[in-house]
Amino acid sequence: MSVRFPDEPGFQGRFAPVRMEGEIRGLEVTQGEVPDVLRGTYYRVGADPAWPPFVDHDFYFNADGIVSMFRFAGGYVDFRTRYVRTPRFVAEREARRSLFGAYRNPYSDDESVAGLSRGLANTNVYWHAGRLLASKEDSPPVQVDPDTLDTVGEWTWEGDLSSQTATAHPKIDPRDGSLVFFGYAAKGETTPDIAYYEADSSGRIVHEAWFTAPYSSMIHDWAVTEHFVIFPIIPLTSDLERLKAGGPYYVWDGSRDVYLGVVPRRGTNVRWFRGTNRFASHIMNAFDDGRHVYIDTPVGEKSAFPWFPDITGAPFDPEKSRGYLSRWTLDTRGDPDEGFSEARLTSCPGEFPRTDERWATSEYRFGVMNLTEVPGQPLDDGLPGFRWLASIDPETGQMRTRFAGRDSTVQEAVFVPPVPDAPHGHGYVLQLVDRHTTASTDLLVLDARRIDAEPVATLRIPIRMPGGLHGNWVSEDQLAQRIG
Ligand code: V55
Ligand code: FE
């Protein structure tokens, strides 16, 4: 039997699996200088299938998590990239083939792996209470060594995680270092159960509350403010019978309303604010004034994920899937049936919004996101994907944009403060840019206030990085507090 990936667009060309682990000590700096003040490590996770799937039309949400790290010190950047040794990765490596079947479908697996964790650790890698955790929303996170990227094992908060799952989008409240998180499908795949947790800065779970969603859906990201947490119920719906029958895990249902489940911080009661049908995925930031909640998120008419079909059988519609950064405003003392309002902040569609995390959960003036289009700047190279980075002041809508270049696409950007008390939005933005002509990837260090200027530094990774999801900067001081 030979290793051969499907002759499908998702596994060929610029989407071909990379499957390479390794390290480079001292990445080449091809332009500029790496600032001395940057001391810490940028971690990010890619989704890269170690073995060809045995199911048809597989997609990267179902690929193995591979964590990459860029350690900055004294103007040098050391690079390392390594697959997370999930139980699933280990079993398939031993067998030299895929044993797990379709996305989040245990009924499609080889019987030899029944009962083994299906977690892929492929969506985010974050730091809390001295631990580096690689996560996917269908399972508990996996702890990874922050120096070697060796896998430590599944982290369940000393066994206190009662949910079967934990979100890949936890928030850290900068006020006290709490990890604010949840699990959905918390009682098993497709269940409408949500478990809400807060862990204190030592990593101990100190709050737990359970809710039932109006219907079962993907709750990929959520909003956390000083006084509230908000669960967005967006109609990418799941259904156990469909899953058992081998159907898609999610379908887009344009007939269903959206709900925002509002819970006071460390509270136990939810109120579901209803809105009309629409799509949203990632939250740039959210905050409240004690009564109103403000949530900034790209909003589209339909799902942005082409591999989850429309329930009506309608083909994927790229126009309607465009997301425009918008602000949702909700009166927590109002009538839930009155819902919430929406105001568009930009005319450029995009996704992967991030903020200066020191202002997470607070009123803020700085965000970045990737754009697929900029009106008035047509492209002639026919390359789809995220082609621009934008920085935005959500208060005024004022934007700066940076074109990645011909035959180039961008991965998620992160903001890095040079010192802990640097002013809001003053610092650097790190972003991986894939150069498709040379099948290599550059790591750009940008001035956060002038992302459209010449980069502060460009580092060259001589291979193409696997397609990535999310990542985070961990400062040298944080790393000094590692546990285990
Ligand atoms: C997302 C990614 C996932 C997933 C569910 O970006 C949602 C959204 C990489 O896996 O399983
Ligand atoms: Fe995400």
CSV table of C-alpha atoms and ligand atoms in Angstrom, one decimal:
chain,number,residue,atom,x,y,z
A,1,MET,CA,0.0,0.0,0.0
A,2,SER,CA,1.4,3.4,-0.9
A,3,VAL,CA,0.9,6.8,0.7
A,4,ARG,CA,-1.1,8.9,-1.8
A,5,PHE,CA,-3.3,11.9,-1.1
A,6,PRO,CA,-6.6,12.4,-2.9
A,7,ASP,CA,-6.6,14.0,-6.3
A,8,GLU,CA,-8.9,16.7,-4.9
A,9,PRO,CA,-8.1,20.5,-4.8
A,10,GLY,CA,-8.0,20.4,-1.0
A,11,PHE,CA,-4.9,18.1,-1.1
A,12,GLN,CA,-3.0,19.4,-4.1
A,13,GLY,CA,-1.0,22.4,-5.1
A,14,ARG,CA,-0.9,25.1,-2.5
A,15,PHE,CA,-3.0,22.9,-0.2
A,16,ALA,CA,-0.8,19.8,-0.5
A,17,PRO,CA,0.1,18.3,2.9
A,18,VAL,CA,3.5,19.3,4.2
A,19,ARG,CA,4.0,16.6,6.9
A,20,MET,CA,7.4,17.9,7.9
A,21,GLU,CA,8.7,18.2,11.4
A,22,GLY,CA,12.0,19.9,12.4
A,23,GLU,CA,13.8,22.9,13.5
A,24,ILE,CA,15.9,25.8,12.2
A,25,ARG,CA,18.2,27.6,14.6
A,26,GLY,CA,18.4,31.2,13.6
A,27,LEU,CA,15.9,31.9,10.8
A,28,GLU,CA,17.3,33.9,7.9
A,29,VAL,CA,16.4,37.6,8.1
A,30,THR,CA,15.9,38.7,4.5
A,31,GLN,CA,14.9,42.3,5.2
A,32,GLY,CA,15.2,44.7,8.2
A,33,GLU,CA,16.2,43.8,11.7
A,34,VAL,CA,14.4,41.8,14.4
A,35,PRO,CA,13.8,44.2,17.3
A,36,ASP,CA,15.7,43.3,20.5
A,37,VAL,CA,12.6,44.1,22.6
A,38,LEU,CA,10.8,41.2,21.1
A,39,ARG,CA,11.5,38.5,23.7
A,40,GLY,CA,9.1,35.6,23.8
A,41,THR,CA,7.6,32.9,21.5
A,42,TYR,CA,5.0,33.0,18.9
A,43,TYR,CA,3.1,29.7,18.8
A,44,ARG,CA,0.7,28.8,16.1
A,45,VAL,CA,-1.1,25.6,15.0
A,46,GLY,CA,-1.5,24.2,11.5
A,47,ALA,CA,-3.8,21.5,10.3
A,48,ASP,CA,-1.8,19.1,8.2
A,49,PRO,CA,-3.0,15.5,7.5
A,50,ALA,CA,-0.3,13.0,8.5
A,51,TRP,CA,-2.0,10.2,6.4
A,52,PRO,CA,-4.3,10.2,3.4
A,53,PRO,CA,-8.0,10.1,4.5
A,54,PHE,CA,-10.1,7.0,3.6
A,55,VAL,CA,-13.2,9.1,3.3
A,56,ASP,CA,-14.1,11.1,0.3
A,57,HIS,CA,-14.0,15.0,0.3
A,58,ASP,CA,-12.2,15.3,3.5
A,59,PHE,CA,-11.2,18.9,4.6
A,60,TYR,CA,-8.5,20.4,6.8
A,61,PHE,CA,-10.8,20.8,9.8
A,62,ASN,CA,-10.2,17.0,10.1
A,63,ALA,CA,-6.4,17.1,9.7
A,64,ASP,CA,-3.7,16.6,12.4
A,65,GLY,CA,-2.6,19.5,14.5
A,66,ILE,CA,1.0,20.6,14.1
A,67,VAL,CA,2.4,23.3,16.4
A,68,SER,CA,5.1,25.7,15.2
A,69,MET,CA,7.0,28.0,17.4
A,70,PHE,CA,9.1,31.1,16.7
A,71,ARG,CA,11.3,31.9,19.7
A,72,PHE,CA,12.5,35.5,19.7
A,73,ALA,CA,15.6,36.5,21.8
A,74,GLY,CA,18.4,39.0,21.2
A,75,GLY,CA,17.4,39.6,17.5
A,76,TYR,CA,17.5,35.9,16.7
A,77,VAL,CA,14.5,33.7,15.9
A,78,ASP,CA,14.6,30.0,16.4
A,79,PHE,CA,11.9,27.9,14.6
A,80,ARG,CA,10.5,24.5,15.5
A,81,THR,CA,7.5,22.6,14.2
A,82,ARG,CA,6.1,19.3,15.5
A,83,TYR,CA,2.9,17.3,15.3
A,84,VAL,CA,0.9,17.0,18.5
A,85,ARG,CA,1.1,13.4,19.6
A,86,THR,CA,-2.6,13.0,20.2
A,87,PRO,CA,-3.8,9.4,20.8
A,88,ARG,CA,-5.2,9.6,17.3
A,89,PHE,CA,-1.9,10.7,15.7
A,90,VAL,CA,0.0,8.0,17.6
A,91,ALA,CA,-2.4,5.2,16.6
A,92,GLU,CA,-2.3,6.2,12.9
A,93,ARG,CA,1.5,6.6,12.9
A,94,GLU,CA,1.8,3.1,14.2
A,95,ALA,CA,-0.6,1.8,11.6
A,96,ARG,CA,1.0,4.0,8.9
A,97,ARG,CA,-2.5,4.9,7.7
A,98,SER,CA,-5.7,6.8,8.7
A,99,LEU,CA,-7.9,4.9,11.2
A,100,PHE,CA,-10.3,7.8,11.9
A,101,GLY,CA,-12.9,8.6,9.3
A,102,ALA,CA,-15.0,11.7,8.6
A,103,TYR,CA,-14.9,15.0,10.5
A,104,ARG,CA,-16.2,14.5,14.0
A,105,ASN,CA,-17.9,11.2,13.0
A,106,PRO,CA,-17.0,8.4,15.3
A,107,TYR,CA,-19.4,6.1,13.4
A,108,SER,CA,-17.0,6.3,10.4
A,109,ASP,CA,-13.9,5.1,12.2
A,110,ASP,CA,-11.9,1.9,11.9
A,111,GLU,CA,-13.2,-0.4,14.7
A,112,SER,CA,-9.7,-0.7,16.1
A,113,VAL,CA,-9.8,2.8,17.5
A,114,ALA,CA,-13.3,2.7,19.1
A,115,GLY,CA,-13.2,4.7,22.3
A,116,LEU,CA,-9.9,6.5,21.6
A,117,SER,CA,-10.0,10.3,21.7
A,118,ARG,CA,-10.7,11.8,18.3
A,119,GLY,CA,-9.1,15.1,19.3
A,120,LEU,CA,-6.8,16.6,16.7
A,121,ALA,CA,-5.4,19.7,18.6
A,122,ASN,CA,-5.6,21.5,15.3
A,123,THR,CA,-7.3,24.9,16.0
A,124,ASN,CA,-5.6,27.0,18.6
A,125,VAL,CA,-2.5,26.9,20.9
A,126,TYR,CA,-2.7,29.2,23.9
A,127,TRP,CA,-1.0,29.8,27.3
A,128,HIS,CA,-2.6,29.7,30.6
A,129,ALA,CA,-1.3,29.3,34.2
A,130,GLY,CA,2.1,28.1,33.0
A,131,ARG,CA,0.8,25.6,30.5
A,132,LEU,CA,0.8,25.6,26.7
A,133,LEU,CA,-2.4,24.0,25.4
A,134,ALA,CA,-3.2,22.9,21.8
A,135,SER,CA,-6.9,22.6,21.3
A,136,LYS,CA,-9.8,21.7,19.1
A,137,GLU,CA,-13.4,22.2,20.1
A,138,ASP,CA,-14.5,18.5,20.0
A,139,SER,CA,-12.2,17.4,22.9
A,140,PRO,CA,-10.2,18.6,25.9
A,141,PRO,CA,-6.9,20.4,25.0
A,142,VAL,CA,-3.5,18.7,24.8
A,143,GLN,CA,-0.6,20.1,26.9
A,144,VAL,CA,2.6,20.6,24.9
A,145,ASP,CA,6.1,21.4,26.2
A,146,PRO,CA,6.8,25.1,25.4
A,147,ASP,CA,10.5,24.4,24.6
A,148,THR,CA,10.5,21.1,22.8
A,149,LEU,CA,6.9,20.9,21.6
A,150,ASP,CA,6.8,17.3,23.0
A,151,THR,CA,3.3,16.3,23.9
A,152,VAL,CA,2.6,16.1,27.6
A,153,GLY,CA,-0.9,14.7,27.3
A,154,GLU,CA,-4.6,15.7,27.6
A,155,TRP,CA,-5.3,18.5,30.0
A,156,THR,CA,-8.7,18.3,31.9
A,157,TRP,CA,-8.0,20.9,34.6
A,158,GLU,CA,-7.0,18.1,37.1
A,159,GLY,CA,-10.1,16.2,36.1
A,160,ASP,CA,-12.5,19.1,36.9
A,161,LEU,CA,-13.6,19.4,33.2
A,162,SER,CA,-17.0,17.8,33.3
A,163,SER,CA,-17.7,18.6,29.6
A,164,GLN,CA,-16.5,16.2,26.9
A,165,THR,CA,-15.2,19.2,25.0
A,166,ALA,CA,-13.5,22.6,25.5
A,167,THR,CA,-13.6,25.5,23.1
A,168,ALA,CA,-10.5,26.4,21.0
A,169,HIS,CA,-11.4,30.1,21.7
A,170,PRO,CA,-11.1,30.6,25.4
A,171,LYS,CA,-10.6,34.2,26.6
A,172,ILE,CA,-8.2,35.4,29.2
A,173,ASP,CA,-9.5,38.3,31.3
A,174,PRO,CA,-6.6,40.7,31.6
A,175,ARG,CA,-8.1,42.0,34.9
A,176,ASP,CA,-7.2,38.9,36.9
A,177,GLY,CA,-5.7,36.3,34.4
A,178,SER,CA,-8.9,34.1,34.5
A,179,LEU,CA,-9.4,31.7,31.7
A,180,VAL,CA,-13.0,32.0,30.6
A,181,PHE,CA,-14.1,29.1,28.5
A,182,PHE,CA,-16.8,26.6,27.6
A,183,GLY,CA,-17.5,23.3,25.9
A,184,TYR,CA,-20.4,22.7,23.5
A,185,ALA,CA,-21.6,19.3,22.4
A,186,ALA,CA,-20.6,19.0,26.0
A,187,LYS,CA,-22.5,15.7,26.5
A,188,GLY,CA,-21.3,14.1,23.3
A,189,GLU,CA,-21.4,14.9,19.5
A,190,THR,CA,-24.4,16.9,18.4
A,191,THR,CA,-25.8,17.4,21.9
A,192,PRO,CA,-27.2,20.9,22.6
A,193,ASP,CA,-25.5,21.1,25.9
A,194,ILE,CA,-23.1,23.9,26.8
A,195,ALA,CA,-20.8,24.0,29.9
A,196,TYR,CA,-19.4,27.4,30.9
A,197,TYR,CA,-16.3,27.5,33.1
A,198,GLU,CA,-13.9,30.0,34.6
A,199,ALA,CA,-10.5,28.9,35.8
A,200,ASP,CA,-8.5,31.3,38.1
A,201,SER,CA,-5.0,32.4,37.3
A,202,SER,CA,-3.6,29.3,38.9
A,203,GLY,CA,-5.5,27.1,36.4
A,204,ARG,CA,-8.1,25.8,38.9
A,205,ILE,CA,-11.8,25.7,37.7
A,206,VAL,CA,-13.7,28.0,40.1
A,207,HIS,CA,-17.0,28.3,38.2
A,208,GLU,CA,-19.2,25.9,36.2
A,209,ALA,CA,-22.7,26.3,34.8
A,210,TRP,CA,-24.7,24.3,32.3
A,211,PHE,CA,-27.1,25.5,29.6
A,212,THR,CA,-29.1,24.0,26.8
A,213,ALA,CA,-28.9,25.8,23.4
A,214,PRO,CA,-32.1,26.5,21.3
A,215,TYR,CA,-30.7,24.0,18.8
A,216,SER,CA,-27.4,22.1,18.2
A,217,SER,CA,-24.9,24.1,16.2
A,218,MET,CA,-21.2,24.9,15.8
A,219,ILE,CA,-20.3,27.3,18.6
A,220,HIS,CA,-16.8,28.1,17.3
A,221,ASP,CA,-16.1,31.4,19.0
A,222,TRP,CA,-18.0,33.5,21.6
A,223,ALA,CA,-17.9,36.8,23.3
A,224,VAL,CA,-16.6,37.6,26.8
A,225,THR,CA,-16.9,41.1,28.5
A,226,GLU,CA,-16.2,42.3,32.0
A,227,HIS,CA,-19.7,41.4,33.2
A,228,PHE,CA,-21.1,38.9,30.6
A,229,VAL,CA,-20.4,35.9,28.4
A,230,ILE,CA,-22.3,35.5,25.2
A,231,PHE,CA,-22.9,32.2,23.3
A,232,PRO,CA,-23.7,32.8,19.6
A,233,ILE,CA,-26.0,30.2,18.1
A,234,ILE,CA,-25.5,30.4,14.4
A,235,PRO,CA,-27.4,27.9,12.1
A,236,LEU,CA,-24.6,25.6,11.1
A,237,THR,CA,-26.7,22.8,12.6
A,238,SER,CA,-25.8,19.3,13.6
A,239,ASP,CA,-28.0,16.2,13.9
A,240,LEU,CA,-27.1,12.8,15.4
A,241,GLU,CA,-29.3,10.7,12.9
A,242,ARG,CA,-27.6,12.5,10.0
A,243,LEU,CA,-24.2,11.8,11.5
A,244,LYS,CA,-25.0,8.1,12.0
A,245,ALA,CA,-26.2,7.9,8.4
A,246,GLY,CA,-22.8,9.2,7.2
A,247,GLY,CA,-24.1,12.7,6.4
A,248,PRO,CA,-22.2,15.9,7.0
A,249,TYR,CA,-21.6,16.9,10.6
A,250,TYR,CA,-22.9,20.4,9.9
A,251,VAL,CA,-25.4,21.9,7.3
A,252,TRP,CA,-26.2,25.5,6.7
A,253,ASP,CA,-29.8,26.2,7.6
A,254,GLY,CA,-30.9,29.6,6.2
A,255,SER,CA,-34.4,29.2,7.7
A,256,ARG,CA,-33.3,29.4,11.3
A,257,ASP,CA,-32.9,32.4,13.6
A,258,VAL,CA,-29.7,33.3,15.3
A,259,TYR,CA,-29.6,33.5,19.1
A,260,LEU,CA,-27.2,35.2,21.5
A,261,GLY,CA,-27.2,33.5,24.9
A,262,VAL,CA,-26.3,36.1,27.5
A,263,VAL,CA,-25.0,35.0,30.9
A,264,PRO,CA,-23.7,37.2,33.7
A,265,ARG,CA,-20.0,36.5,34.4
A,266,ARG,CA,-19.8,33.5,36.8
A,267,GLY,CA,-23.6,33.3,36.6
A,268,THR,CA,-25.9,30.4,36.1
A,269,ASN,CA,-28.8,31.8,34.1
A,270,VAL,CA,-29.0,32.4,30.3
A,271,ARG,CA,-31.3,34.6,28.3
A,272,TRP,CA,-31.5,33.9,24.5
A,273,PHE,CA,-31.7,37.1,22.4
A,274,ARG,CA,-33.1,36.3,19.0
A,275,GLY,CA,-32.0,37.7,15.7
A,276,THR,CA,-32.6,37.0,12.0
A,277,ASN,CA,-30.6,34.4,10.1
A,278,ARG,CA,-27.0,35.3,9.3
A,279,PHE,CA,-23.5,33.9,9.7
A,280,ALA,CA,-20.6,34.9,12.0
A,281,SER,CA,-17.6,33.0,13.3
A,282,HIS,CA,-14.8,34.8,15.0
A,283,ILE,CA,-15.1,37.6,17.5
A,284,MET,CA,-12.6,40.5,17.3
A,285,ASN,CA,-13.4,41.7,20.8
A,286,ALA,CA,-16.5,42.5,22.9
A,287,PHE,CA,-17.2,44.8,25.9
A,288,ASP,CA,-20.0,46.1,27.9
A,289,ASP,CA,-21.0,49.3,29.7
A,290,GLY,CA,-22.8,47.5,32.5
A,291,ARG,CA,-26.0,47.3,30.6
A,292,HIS,CA,-25.3,47.0,26.8
A,293,VAL,CA,-23.0,44.5,25.3
A,294,TYR,CA,-21.0,45.3,22.1
A,295,ILE,CA,-19.6,42.5,20.0
A,296,ASP,CA,-17.4,43.0,16.9
A,297,THR,CA,-17.4,40.2,14.4
A,298,PRO,CA,-17.3,39.7,10.6
A,299,VAL,CA,-20.9,38.9,9.6
A,300,GLY,CA,-22.0,37.3,6.3
A,301,GLU,CA,-25.3,36.2,4.8
A,302,LYS,CA,-24.3,32.6,4.6
A,303,SER,CA,-21.7,30.2,6.0
A,304,ALA,CA,-18.1,30.8,5.0
A,305,PHE,CA,-17.3,27.0,5.0
A,306,PRO,CA,-17.9,25.5,1.6
A,307,TRP,CA,-17.5,21.9,2.9
A,308,PHE,CA,-20.6,22.1,5.0
A,309,PRO,CA,-23.5,22.0,2.5
A,310,ASP,CA,-26.6,24.1,2.4
A,311,ILE,CA,-29.6,22.2,3.8
A,312,THR,CA,-31.6,23.1,0.6
A,313,GLY,CA,-28.9,21.7,-1.6
A,314,ALA,CA,-28.0,25.1,-2.9
A,315,PRO,CA,-24.4,25.4,-4.2
A,316,PHE,CA,-21.9,27.4,-2.1
A,317,ASP,CA,-22.3,31.1,-2.7
A,318,PRO,CA,-19.0,33.0,-2.3
A,319,GLU,CA,-20.7,36.4,-2.5
A,320,LYS,CA,-23.1,35.6,0.3
A,321,SER,CA,-20.3,34.1,2.4
A,322,ARG,CA,-18.3,37.3,2.6
A,323,GLY,CA,-18.1,38.6,6.1
A,324,TYR,CA,-18.0,42.3,6.9
A,325,LEU,CA,-16.7,43.4,10.3
A,326,SER,CA,-19.8,44.6,12.2
A,327,ARG,CA,-20.8,45.6,15.7
A,328,TRP,CA,-23.7,43.9,17.4
A,329,THR,CA,-25.3,45.9,20.2
A,330,LEU,CA,-27.6,44.2,22.8
A,331,ASP,CA,-29.5,45.6,25.8
A,332,THR,CA,-29.1,43.0,28.5
A,333,ARG,CA,-32.1,44.5,30.3
A,334,GLY,CA,-34.2,44.5,27.2
A,335,ASP,CA,-36.7,42.0,25.8
A,336,PRO,CA,-34.8,39.0,24.4
A,337,ASP,CA,-37.4,38.8,21.5
A,338,GLU,CA,-36.3,42.4,20.5
A,339,GLY,CA,-32.9,40.9,19.8
A,340,PHE,CA,-29.9,43.0,19.0
A,341,SER,CA,-28.9,45.5,16.4
A,342,GLU,CA,-26.1,45.3,13.8
A,343,ALA,CA,-23.9,48.1,12.3
A,344,ARG,CA,-21.3,47.5,9.6
A,345,LEU,CA,-17.8,48.8,10.4
A,346,THR,CA,-16.0,48.3,7.1
A,347,SER,CA,-16.7,47.8,3.4
A,348,CYS,CA,-13.9,45.2,3.0
A,349,PRO,CA,-14.8,41.5,3.5
A,350,GLY,CA,-12.5,39.4,5.7
A,351,GLU,CA,-12.0,37.1,8.6
A,352,PHE,CA,-9.5,36.2,11.4
A,353,PRO,CA,-10.0,39.3,13.5
A,354,ARG,CA,-7.7,39.8,16.4
A,355,THR,CA,-7.1,42.5,19.0
A,356,ASP,CA,-4.5,43.8,21.4
A,357,GLU,CA,-5.3,41.1,24.0
A,358,ARG,CA,-4.5,43.4,26.9
A,359,TRP,CA,-7.7,45.1,26.0
A,360,ALA,CA,-9.7,41.9,25.6
A,361,THR,CA,-13.2,42.2,27.2
A,362,SER,CA,-12.8,46.0,27.3
A,363,GLU,CA,-13.6,49.0,25.1
A,364,TYR,CA,-10.8,49.1,22.6
A,365,ARG,CA,-9.5,51.0,19.5
A,366,PHE,CA,-7.2,48.4,17.8
A,367,GLY,CA,-7.9,45.3,15.8
A,368,VAL,CA,-6.4,43.4,12.8
A,369,MET,CA,-8.0,41.1,10.3
A,370,ASN,CA,-7.3,39.4,7.0
A,371,LEU,CA,-9.2,40.6,3.9
A,372,THR,CA,-10.2,38.7,0.7
A,373,GLU,CA,-11.0,41.9,-1.2
A,374,VAL,CA,-10.5,45.6,-1.1
A,375,PRO,CA,-13.0,47.5,-3.3
A,376,GLY,CA,-11.1,49.4,-6.0
A,377,GLN,CA,-8.1,47.2,-5.8
A,378,PRO,CA,-8.8,44.4,-8.3
A,379,LEU,CA,-6.3,41.5,-8.5
A,380,ASP,CA,-5.1,40.0,-11.8
A,381,ASP,CA,-3.4,36.8,-10.5
A,382,GLY,CA,-6.6,34.9,-9.9
A,383,LEU,CA,-5.4,33.6,-6.5
A,384,PRO,CA,-8.2,33.1,-4.0
A,385,GLY,CA,-7.9,33.5,-0.3
A,386,PHE,CA,-6.8,36.2,2.2
A,387,ARG,CA,-4.7,38.7,0.3
A,388,TRP,CA,-4.5,41.7,2.6
A,389,LEU,CA,-4.0,42.4,6.3
A,390,ALA,CA,-6.0,45.3,7.7
A,391,SER,CA,-5.6,47.2,11.0
A,392,ILE,CA,-8.8,48.9,12.1
A,393,ASP,CA,-10.0,51.3,14.7
A,394,PRO,CA,-13.5,49.9,15.4
A,395,GLU,CA,-14.6,53.2,16.9
A,396,THR,CA,-14.1,55.2,13.7
A,397,GLY,CA,-13.8,52.4,11.1
A,398,GLN,CA,-10.5,53.9,10.0
A,399,MET,CA,-8.4,51.3,8.3
A,400,ARG,CA,-4.9,50.7,7.0
A,401,THR,CA,-4.4,47.8,4.6
A,402,ARG,CA,-1.3,45.9,3.5
A,403,PHE,CA,-1.3,43.8,0.3
A,404,ALA,CA,0.5,40.6,0.7
A,405,GLY,CA,1.9,40.5,-2.8
A,406,ARG,CA,1.4,38.6,-6.0
A,407,ASP,CA,1.0,34.9,-5.5
A,408,SER,CA,0.9,35.5,-1.7
A,409,THR,CA,-1.7,34.7,0.9
A,410,VAL,CA,-1.8,35.6,4.6
A,411,GLN,CA,-2.4,33.5,7.7
A,412,GLU,CA,-3.8,34.8,11.0
A,413,ALA,CA,-1.9,37.9,12.4
A,414,VAL,CA,-1.2,38.5,16.1
A,415,PHE,CA,-0.5,41.7,18.0
A,416,VAL,CA,2.6,41.7,20.3
A,417,PRO,CA,3.2,44.5,22.9
A,418,PRO,CA,7.0,45.2,23.1
A,419,VAL,CA,6.7,45.8,26.8
A,420,PRO,CA,3.7,44.9,29.1
A,421,ASP,CA,2.6,48.5,29.6
A,422,ALA,CA,3.0,49.8,26.0
A,423,PRO,CA,0.1,51.9,25.0
A,424,HIS,CA,-2.9,50.2,23.4
A,425,GLY,CA,-2.1,49.1,19.8
A,426,HIS,CA,1.5,50.2,20.1
A,427,GLY,CA,3.8,47.4,19.2
A,428,TYR,CA,4.2,44.7,16.5
A,429,VAL,CA,2.0,42.5,14.4
A,430,LEU,CA,3.4,39.1,13.4
A,431,GLN,CA,2.0,37.5,10.3
A,432,LEU,CA,2.9,34.4,8.2
A,433,VAL,CA,2.7,35.1,4.5
A,434,ASP,CA,2.7,32.1,2.1
A,435,ARG,CA,4.7,32.7,-1.1
A,436,HIS,CA,3.2,30.3,-3.6
A,437,THR,CA,5.6,30.9,-6.4
A,438,THR,CA,8.5,29.6,-4.2
A,439,ALA,CA,6.5,27.4,-1.9
A,440,SER,CA,8.0,29.1,1.1
A,441,THR,CA,6.6,31.2,3.9
A,442,ASP,CA,7.8,34.6,5.3
A,443,LEU,CA,7.2,35.7,8.9
A,444,LEU,CA,6.6,39.4,8.8
A,445,VAL,CA,7.3,41.7,11.8
A,446,LEU,CA,5.2,44.8,11.3
A,447,ASP,CA,4.8,48.1,13.2
A,448,ALA,CA,1.3,47.7,14.5
A,449,ARG,CA,0.5,51.4,13.9
A,450,ARG,CA,1.8,51.3,10.4
A,451,ILE,CA,1.1,47.9,9.0
A,452,ASP,CA,1.2,49.4,5.5
A,453,ALA,CA,4.8,50.5,5.8
A,454,GLU,CA,7.9,48.4,5.0
A,455,PRO,CA,8.1,45.5,7.5
A,456,VAL,CA,10.4,46.0,10.5
A,457,ALA,CA,11.8,42.6,9.6
A,458,THR,CA,11.1,39.6,7.3
A,459,LEU,CA,12.1,36.1,8.3
A,460,ARG,CA,12.2,33.4,5.7
A,461,ILE,CA,11.1,29.8,6.3
A,462,PRO,CA,12.4,27.9,3.3
A,463,ILE,CA,9.4,25.5,3.1
A,464,ARG,CA,5.7,26.4,2.8
A,465,MET,CA,4.1,26.3,6.2
A,466,PRO,CA,1.0,24.1,6.5
A,467,GLY,CA,-2.3,26.1,6.5
A,468,GLY,CA,-2.7,27.5,9.9
A,469,LEU,CA,-5.6,28.4,12.2
A,470,HIS,CA,-4.8,30.3,15.3
A,471,GLY,CA,-1.8,31.2,17.4
A,472,ASN,CA,-0.6,33.4,20.3
A,473,TRP,CA,2.4,35.3,21.6
A,474,VAL,CA,3.8,34.1,24.9
A,475,SER,CA,6.3,36.5,26.5
A,476,GLU,CA,9.6,35.5,28.0
A,477,ASP,CA,8.2,36.4,31.5
A,478,GLN,CA,5.2,34.1,31.0
A,479,LEU,CA,7.5,31.3,29.7
A,480,ALA,CA,9.6,31.6,32.9
A,481,GLN,CA,6.4,30.6,34.8
A,482,ARG,CA,6.0,27.3,33.0
A,483,ILE,CA,4.7,24.3,34.9
A,484,GLY,CA,5.9,20.8,34.1
B,1,V55,C1,-13.2,25.8,12.8
B,1,V55,C2,-12.0,25.1,12.7
B,1,V55,C3,-12.0,23.7,13.0
B,1,V55,C4,-13.2,23.2,13.5
B,1,V55,C5,-14.3,23.9,13.7
B,1,V55,O1,-12.4,27.9,11.9
B,1,V55,C6,-14.3,25.2,13.3
B,1,V55,C7,-13.2,27.2,12.4
B,1,V55,C8,-9.7,23.4,12.5
B,1,V55,O2,-10.9,22.9,12.9
B,1,V55,O3,-13.2,21.9,13.8
B,2,FE,FE,-11.2,29.8,15.2
